[in-house]
Amino acid sequence: DAHKIYLSTSSSKFYDLFVMDLNEDPEPSSERFVGHTGKQGREYLMRAASFDISESTDDSPANHSSSNLRASTSDGILKLNGSDNGAQGKSGFRRGKILSSWSRAFVSIQEEMAEDPITYNTRLMTVVRMDDSVQRDAFGAVMRYLYVGQLDENEKDLMQIAHIAELLEVFDLRMMVANILNNEAFMNQEITKAFHVRRANRVKECLAKGTFSDVVFKPDDGTICAHKPLLISSCDWMAAMFGGPFVESSTKEVSFPNTSKSCMRAVLEYLYTGQFCSSPDLDCMELIVLANRLCLPHLVALTEQYTVSGLFEAAKQAVDIDGDVLLYLEIAQVENTVTTGQH
């Protein structure tokens, strides 16, 4: 089991796969993340040696052509159980597509009724079938990289990992393998750092656009689309709500009364990136209250630090801050009392 939001923000190939219209011929998406261009991919290709694993032991050009280029007589649409693509078949299948002509890494993508690994409820899920050349253990290592940006230098089959990385066009991972094979694994630390910077930017982009979202928060003044996997992994309060027996675990909308949209967005950006993000319409006092409510002490500390810095700057400009200081102290006292009572 995996999550679209993680795979799509670390691999453009997965991004193209998951935004693909399953009712049309598979073509690369024209809406990839900003900055992830073909030029960048070519630069990595020039820097890293090819680890492509041929499916034939014969080195003749004819056999290379037959192993690397796959002809397909299919129109690209999976016709399952004799039913229409948009209708559910007897086995719970819905829309699908053959992918062999689109990528050597994938065989097909289709919608199936399956058990949710978090809630254990049966729901419509996307099932992707990989090519037979993609070995399970090596693919597991690739998936770990796509989630955390790291590769264990003691992995057994580095060549197979590099092969899968090339199929998926994950050039940074292939560079990691090359560094390990060249006894330069220390260079992978910089690749991991760059991975997290890109991931944070892409995740924020998905938050802004609502791409791959699976839940909608409803504060007092609007709605914000979000992603349960990211919330569950970064906030115990959210994990309890979405992963437990609560009604919200299966619902697609969650109301947040007495909360503004700007405040809710600041919380989500923190949960997605680990950073405090200010905005002109953000009420820091409201954010501190919400962060305490969600049991996010680090966000409380970051917001307080930002607020104190702002008050110091205002004081330097001879602005009267006495009223604001008293108000913050009052809120802090109330929140500390509530927190103590909860413990």
Short mmCIF file of N, CA and C in Angstrom, two decimals, residues 74-184:
data_model
loop_
_atom_site.label_atom_id
_atom_site.label_comp_id
_atom_site.label_asym_id
_atom_site.label_seq_id
_atom_site.Cartn_x
_atom_site.Cartn_y
_atom_site.Cartn_z
N SER A 74 -3.60 -2.57 -28.03
CA SER A 74 -4.71 -2.12 -27.21
C SER A 74 -4.94 -0.63 -27.40
N ASP A 75 -6.19 -0.19 -27.16
CA ASP A 75 -6.47 1.24 -27.23
C ASP A 75 -6.12 1.93 -25.93
N GLY A 76 -5.55 1.17 -24.98
CA GLY A 76 -5.12 1.77 -23.73
C GLY A 76 -6.14 1.72 -22.63
N ILE A 77 -7.35 1.23 -22.91
CA ILE A 77 -8.39 1.18 -21.90
C ILE A 77 -8.62 -0.26 -21.48
N LEU A 78 -8.64 -0.51 -20.18
CA LEU A 78 -8.92 -1.85 -19.69
C LEU A 78 -10.43 -2.10 -19.74
N LYS A 79 -10.84 -3.09 -20.49
CA LYS A 79 -12.25 -3.46 -20.53
C LYS A 79 -12.41 -4.69 -19.66
N LEU A 80 -13.01 -4.51 -18.50
CA LEU A 80 -13.04 -5.55 -17.49
C LEU A 80 -14.44 -6.10 -17.30
N ASN A 81 -14.52 -7.42 -17.20
CA ASN A 81 -15.77 -8.10 -16.88
C ASN A 81 -16.88 -7.80 -17.88
N GLY A 82 -16.50 -7.38 -19.08
CA GLY A 82 -17.50 -7.12 -20.10
C GLY A 82 -18.36 -5.91 -19.82
N SER A 83 -17.93 -5.04 -18.90
CA SER A 83 -18.74 -3.88 -18.55
C SER A 83 -18.14 -2.63 -19.13
N ASP A 84 -18.89 -1.54 -19.10
CA ASP A 84 -18.39 -0.26 -19.57
C ASP A 84 -17.33 0.24 -18.61
N ASN A 85 -16.45 1.12 -19.12
CA ASN A 85 -15.35 1.61 -18.30
C ASN A 85 -15.84 2.39 -17.09
N GLY A 86 -16.93 3.10 -17.25
CA GLY A 86 -17.39 3.92 -16.14
C GLY A 86 -18.25 3.16 -15.15
N ALA A 87 -18.63 1.93 -15.49
CA ALA A 87 -19.52 1.18 -14.61
C ALA A 87 -18.74 0.16 -13.81
N GLN A 88 -19.26 -0.18 -12.66
CA GLN A 88 -18.60 -1.15 -11.80
C GLN A 88 -18.93 -2.56 -12.25
N GLY A 89 -17.89 -3.40 -12.37
CA GLY A 89 -18.08 -4.78 -12.80
C GLY A 89 -18.41 -5.68 -11.64
N LYS A 90 -18.54 -6.98 -11.93
CA LYS A 90 -18.93 -7.95 -10.91
C LYS A 90 -17.90 -8.07 -9.81
N SER A 91 -16.62 -7.87 -10.15
CA SER A 91 -15.56 -8.03 -9.16
C SER A 91 -15.17 -6.71 -8.52
N GLY A 92 -15.95 -5.67 -8.73
CA GLY A 92 -15.65 -4.39 -8.12
C GLY A 92 -14.71 -3.52 -8.93
N PHE A 93 -14.40 -3.89 -10.18
CA PHE A 93 -13.50 -3.10 -11.01
C PHE A 93 -14.25 -1.91 -11.61
N ARG A 94 -13.51 -0.84 -11.83
CA ARG A 94 -14.09 0.32 -12.49
C ARG A 94 -13.20 0.73 -13.66
N ARG A 95 -12.79 1.98 -13.71
CA ARG A 95 -11.99 2.43 -14.84
C ARG A 95 -10.58 1.87 -14.77
N GLY A 96 -9.93 1.75 -15.93
CA GLY A 96 -8.57 1.25 -15.95
C GLY A 96 -7.89 1.53 -17.27
N LYS A 97 -6.58 1.28 -17.32
CA LYS A 97 -5.82 1.59 -18.53
C LYS A 97 -4.59 0.69 -18.60
N ILE A 98 -4.30 0.19 -19.80
CA ILE A 98 -3.06 -0.52 -20.06
C ILE A 98 -1.94 0.51 -20.22
N LEU A 99 -0.79 0.27 -19.57
CA LEU A 99 0.28 1.27 -19.55
C LEU A 99 1.57 0.81 -20.24
N SER A 100 1.57 -0.38 -20.82
CA SER A 100 2.80 -0.93 -21.38
C SER A 100 3.42 -0.04 -22.44
N SER A 101 2.60 0.64 -23.23
CA SER A 101 3.13 1.52 -24.27
C SER A 101 3.52 2.89 -23.74
N TRP A 102 3.14 3.18 -22.51
CA TRP A 102 3.44 4.49 -21.91
C TRP A 102 4.72 4.45 -21.08
N SER A 103 4.96 3.32 -20.41
CA SER A 103 6.13 3.21 -19.56
C SER A 103 6.52 1.75 -19.41
N ARG A 104 7.81 1.49 -19.37
CA ARG A 104 8.30 0.13 -19.17
C ARG A 104 8.18 -0.31 -17.71
N ALA A 105 7.87 0.63 -16.82
CA ALA A 105 7.79 0.28 -15.40
C ALA A 105 6.42 -0.28 -15.02
N PHE A 106 5.37 0.14 -15.75
CA PHE A 106 4.01 -0.19 -15.35
C PHE A 106 3.33 -1.09 -16.37
N VAL A 107 2.42 -1.92 -15.88
CA VAL A 107 1.59 -2.76 -16.74
C VAL A 107 0.21 -2.14 -16.89
N SER A 108 -0.39 -1.76 -15.76
CA SER A 108 -1.75 -1.22 -15.82
C SER A 108 -2.05 -0.41 -14.58
N ILE A 109 -3.09 0.40 -14.68
CA ILE A 109 -3.65 1.12 -13.54
C ILE A 109 -5.16 0.98 -13.63
N GLN A 110 -5.79 0.70 -12.50
CA GLN A 110 -7.24 0.53 -12.52
C GLN A 110 -7.82 0.82 -11.14
N GLU A 111 -9.09 1.09 -11.12
CA GLU A 111 -9.80 1.34 -9.88
C GLU A 111 -10.46 0.05 -9.41
N GLU A 112 -10.29 -0.27 -8.14
CA GLU A 112 -10.88 -1.47 -7.57
C GLU A 112 -11.44 -1.16 -6.19
N MET A 113 -12.45 -1.90 -5.81
CA MET A 113 -12.94 -1.84 -4.44
C MET A 113 -12.00 -2.69 -3.59
N ALA A 114 -11.34 -2.05 -2.63
CA ALA A 114 -10.35 -2.75 -1.81
C ALA A 114 -10.42 -2.22 -0.38
N GLU A 115 -9.76 -2.94 0.53
CA GLU A 115 -9.77 -2.56 1.94
C GLU A 115 -8.76 -1.46 2.20
N ASP A 116 -9.23 -0.38 2.81
CA ASP A 116 -8.35 0.73 3.18
C ASP A 116 -7.43 0.26 4.31
N PRO A 117 -6.10 0.37 4.14
CA PRO A 117 -5.17 -0.12 5.17
C PRO A 117 -5.21 0.67 6.47
N ILE A 118 -5.82 1.86 6.44
CA ILE A 118 -5.88 2.69 7.64
C ILE A 118 -7.19 2.47 8.40
N THR A 119 -8.30 2.58 7.68
CA THR A 119 -9.61 2.46 8.33
C THR A 119 -10.18 1.06 8.26
N TYR A 120 -9.61 0.21 7.38
CA TYR A 120 -10.08 -1.16 7.16
C TYR A 120 -11.48 -1.20 6.55
N ASN A 121 -11.93 -0.06 6.05
CA ASN A 121 -13.21 -0.02 5.34
C ASN A 121 -12.97 -0.26 3.86
N THR A 122 -13.91 -0.92 3.20
CA THR A 122 -13.79 -1.15 1.77
C THR A 122 -14.18 0.12 1.02
N ARG A 123 -13.31 0.55 0.12
CA ARG A 123 -13.59 1.75 -0.66
C ARG A 123 -12.89 1.64 -2.01
N LEU A 124 -13.22 2.56 -2.90
CA LEU A 124 -12.62 2.57 -4.22
C LEU A 124 -11.17 3.03 -4.12
N MET A 125 -10.24 2.21 -4.59
CA MET A 125 -8.82 2.54 -4.51
C MET A 125 -8.17 2.33 -5.88
N THR A 126 -7.02 2.98 -6.08
CA THR A 126 -6.28 2.86 -7.32
C THR A 126 -5.24 1.75 -7.18
N VAL A 127 -5.26 0.80 -8.11
CA VAL A 127 -4.33 -0.33 -8.09
C VAL A 127 -3.41 -0.22 -9.30
N VAL A 128 -2.10 -0.18 -9.05
CA VAL A 128 -1.10 -0.08 -10.11
C VAL A 128 -0.31 -1.39 -10.15
N ARG A 129 -0.25 -2.01 -11.32
CA ARG A 129 0.51 -3.25 -11.47
C ARG A 129 1.82 -2.94 -12.19
N MET A 130 2.92 -3.40 -11.57
CA MET A 130 4.24 -3.11 -12.09
C MET A 130 4.70 -4.20 -13.05
N ASP A 131 5.70 -3.87 -13.86
CA ASP A 131 6.30 -4.82 -14.79
C ASP A 131 7.00 -5.94 -14.03
N ASP A 132 7.09 -7.12 -14.64
CA ASP A 132 7.71 -8.27 -13.99
C ASP A 132 9.18 -8.04 -13.67
N SER A 133 9.84 -7.13 -14.39
CA SER A 133 11.26 -6.87 -14.13
C SER A 133 11.48 -6.10 -12.83
N VAL A 134 10.40 -5.57 -12.26
CA VAL A 134 10.50 -4.81 -11.01
C VAL A 134 10.39 -5.80 -9.85
N GLN A 135 11.51 -6.08 -9.21
CA GLN A 135 11.55 -7.04 -8.11
C GLN A 135 11.05 -6.41 -6.82
N ARG A 136 10.37 -7.20 -6.02
CA ARG A 136 9.68 -6.70 -4.83
C ARG A 136 10.62 -6.02 -3.83
N ASP A 137 11.71 -6.69 -3.45
CA ASP A 137 12.60 -6.13 -2.44
C ASP A 137 13.25 -4.83 -2.91
N ALA A 138 13.71 -4.83 -4.15
CA ALA A 138 14.34 -3.62 -4.69
C ALA A 138 13.32 -2.49 -4.81
N PHE A 139 12.10 -2.84 -5.20
CA PHE A 139 11.05 -1.82 -5.31
C PHE A 139 10.72 -1.25 -3.93
N GLY A 140 10.81 -2.09 -2.90
CA GLY A 140 10.59 -1.60 -1.54
C GLY A 140 11.62 -0.54 -1.17
N ALA A 141 12.87 -0.75 -1.58
CA ALA A 141 13.92 0.24 -1.31
C ALA A 141 13.65 1.54 -2.06
N VAL A 142 13.15 1.41 -3.30
CA VAL A 142 12.81 2.60 -4.09
C VAL A 142 11.66 3.36 -3.42
N MET A 143 10.68 2.62 -2.93
CA MET A 143 9.54 3.26 -2.26
C MET A 143 10.00 3.99 -1.00
N ARG A 144 10.91 3.40 -0.26
CA ARG A 144 11.42 4.07 0.94
C ARG A 144 12.10 5.38 0.57
N TYR A 145 12.84 5.37 -0.55
CA TYR A 145 13.46 6.61 -1.00
C TYR A 145 12.39 7.65 -1.34
N LEU A 146 11.34 7.23 -2.03
CA LEU A 146 10.30 8.17 -2.44
C LEU A 146 9.56 8.75 -1.24
N TYR A 147 9.61 8.06 -0.12
CA TYR A 147 8.96 8.56 1.10
C TYR A 147 9.90 9.43 1.93
N VAL A 148 11.15 9.02 2.10
CA VAL A 148 12.04 9.70 3.05
C VAL A 148 13.31 10.25 2.43
N GLY A 149 13.56 9.95 1.15
CA GLY A 149 14.72 10.52 0.48
C GLY A 149 16.04 9.89 0.85
N GLN A 150 16.02 8.66 1.35
CA GLN A 150 17.25 8.01 1.79
C GLN A 150 17.40 6.63 1.16
N LEU A 151 18.65 6.20 1.02
CA LEU A 151 18.96 4.87 0.51
C LEU A 151 20.02 4.24 1.40
N ASP A 152 19.72 3.06 1.93
CA ASP A 152 20.67 2.33 2.77
C ASP A 152 21.80 1.80 1.90
N GLU A 153 23.03 2.19 2.21
CA GLU A 153 24.16 1.76 1.39
C GLU A 153 24.43 0.27 1.51
N ASN A 154 23.77 -0.40 2.45
CA ASN A 154 23.94 -1.85 2.62
C ASN A 154 22.86 -2.65 1.89
N GLU A 155 22.06 -1.98 1.08
CA GLU A 155 21.05 -2.70 0.30
C GLU A 155 21.73 -3.75 -0.56
N LYS A 156 21.09 -4.91 -0.69
CA LYS A 156 21.72 -6.05 -1.36
C LYS A 156 21.82 -5.86 -2.88
N ASP A 157 20.73 -5.45 -3.51
CA ASP A 157 20.71 -5.41 -4.97
C ASP A 157 20.65 -3.97 -5.47
N LEU A 158 21.78 -3.30 -5.41
CA LEU A 158 21.83 -1.90 -5.83
C LEU A 158 21.57 -1.74 -7.32
N MET A 159 22.02 -2.71 -8.11
CA MET A 159 21.82 -2.61 -9.55
C MET A 159 20.34 -2.68 -9.91
N GLN A 160 19.59 -3.53 -9.23
CA GLN A 160 18.16 -3.62 -9.48
C GLN A 160 17.45 -2.34 -9.03
N ILE A 161 17.91 -1.77 -7.93
CA ILE A 161 17.34 -0.50 -7.47
C ILE A 161 17.59 0.59 -8.50
N ALA A 162 18.81 0.62 -9.05
CA ALA A 162 19.13 1.61 -10.07
C ALA A 162 18.30 1.39 -11.33
N HIS A 163 18.05 0.14 -11.67
CA HIS A 163 17.22 -0.18 -12.83
C HIS A 163 15.81 0.37 -12.65
N ILE A 164 15.23 0.14 -11.49
CA ILE A 164 13.87 0.64 -11.23
C ILE A 164 13.86 2.16 -11.20
N ALA A 165 14.90 2.75 -10.60
CA ALA A 165 15.00 4.21 -10.55
C ALA A 165 15.03 4.80 -11.95
N GLU A 166 15.72 4.13 -12.86
CA GLU A 166 15.78 4.62 -14.24
C GLU A 166 14.42 4.48 -14.92
N LEU A 167 13.74 3.37 -14.69
CA LEU A 167 12.42 3.19 -15.29
C LEU A 167 11.45 4.27 -14.82
N LEU A 168 11.57 4.64 -13.54
CA LEU A 168 10.67 5.63 -12.95
C LEU A 168 11.19 7.06 -13.12
N GLU A 169 12.36 7.20 -13.75
CA GLU A 169 12.97 8.50 -13.98
C GLU A 169 13.27 9.23 -12.67
N VAL A 170 13.66 8.47 -11.66
CA VAL A 170 14.07 9.05 -10.37
C VAL A 170 15.59 9.14 -10.39
N PHE A 171 16.10 10.17 -11.02
CA PHE A 171 17.52 10.26 -11.31
C PHE A 171 18.37 10.49 -10.06
N ASP A 172 17.82 11.15 -9.05
CA ASP A 172 18.57 11.34 -7.81
C ASP A 172 18.88 10.00 -7.14
N LEU A 173 17.92 9.10 -7.16
CA LEU A 173 18.14 7.79 -6.55
C LEU A 173 19.21 7.02 -7.32
N ARG A 174 19.19 7.14 -8.62
CA ARG A 174 20.21 6.47 -9.42
C ARG A 174 21.59 7.05 -9.12
N MET A 175 21.65 8.36 -8.89
CA MET A 175 22.91 8.97 -8.50
C MET A 175 23.38 8.44 -7.15
N MET A 176 22.44 8.21 -6.23
CA MET A 176 22.79 7.64 -4.93
C MET A 176 23.45 6.28 -5.09
N VAL A 177 22.87 5.45 -5.95
CA VAL A 177 23.45 4.13 -6.20
C VAL A 177 24.85 4.28 -6.77
N ALA A 178 25.02 5.18 -7.72
CA ALA A 178 26.34 5.40 -8.32
C ALA A 178 27.35 5.84 -7.27
N ASN A 179 26.92 6.71 -6.36
CA ASN A 179 27.83 7.17 -5.30
C ASN A 179 28.25 6.03 -4.39
N ILE A 180 27.30 5.15 -4.05
CA ILE A 180 27.63 4.01 -3.19
C ILE A 180 28.60 3.07 -3.89
N LEU A 181 28.35 2.79 -5.16
CA LEU A 181 29.22 1.89 -5.91
C LEU A 181 30.62 2.48 -6.09
N ASN A 182 30.71 3.81 -6.07
CA ASN A 182 32.01 4.48 -6.22
C ASN A 182 32.64 4.83 -4.87
N ASN A 183 32.09 4.22 -3.79
CA ASN A 183 32.59 4.48 -2.43
C ASN A 183 32.52 5.97 -2.08
N GLU A 184 31.47 6.62 -2.53
CA GLU A 184 31.27 8.04 -2.24
C GLU A 184 29.88 8.26 -1.64
#
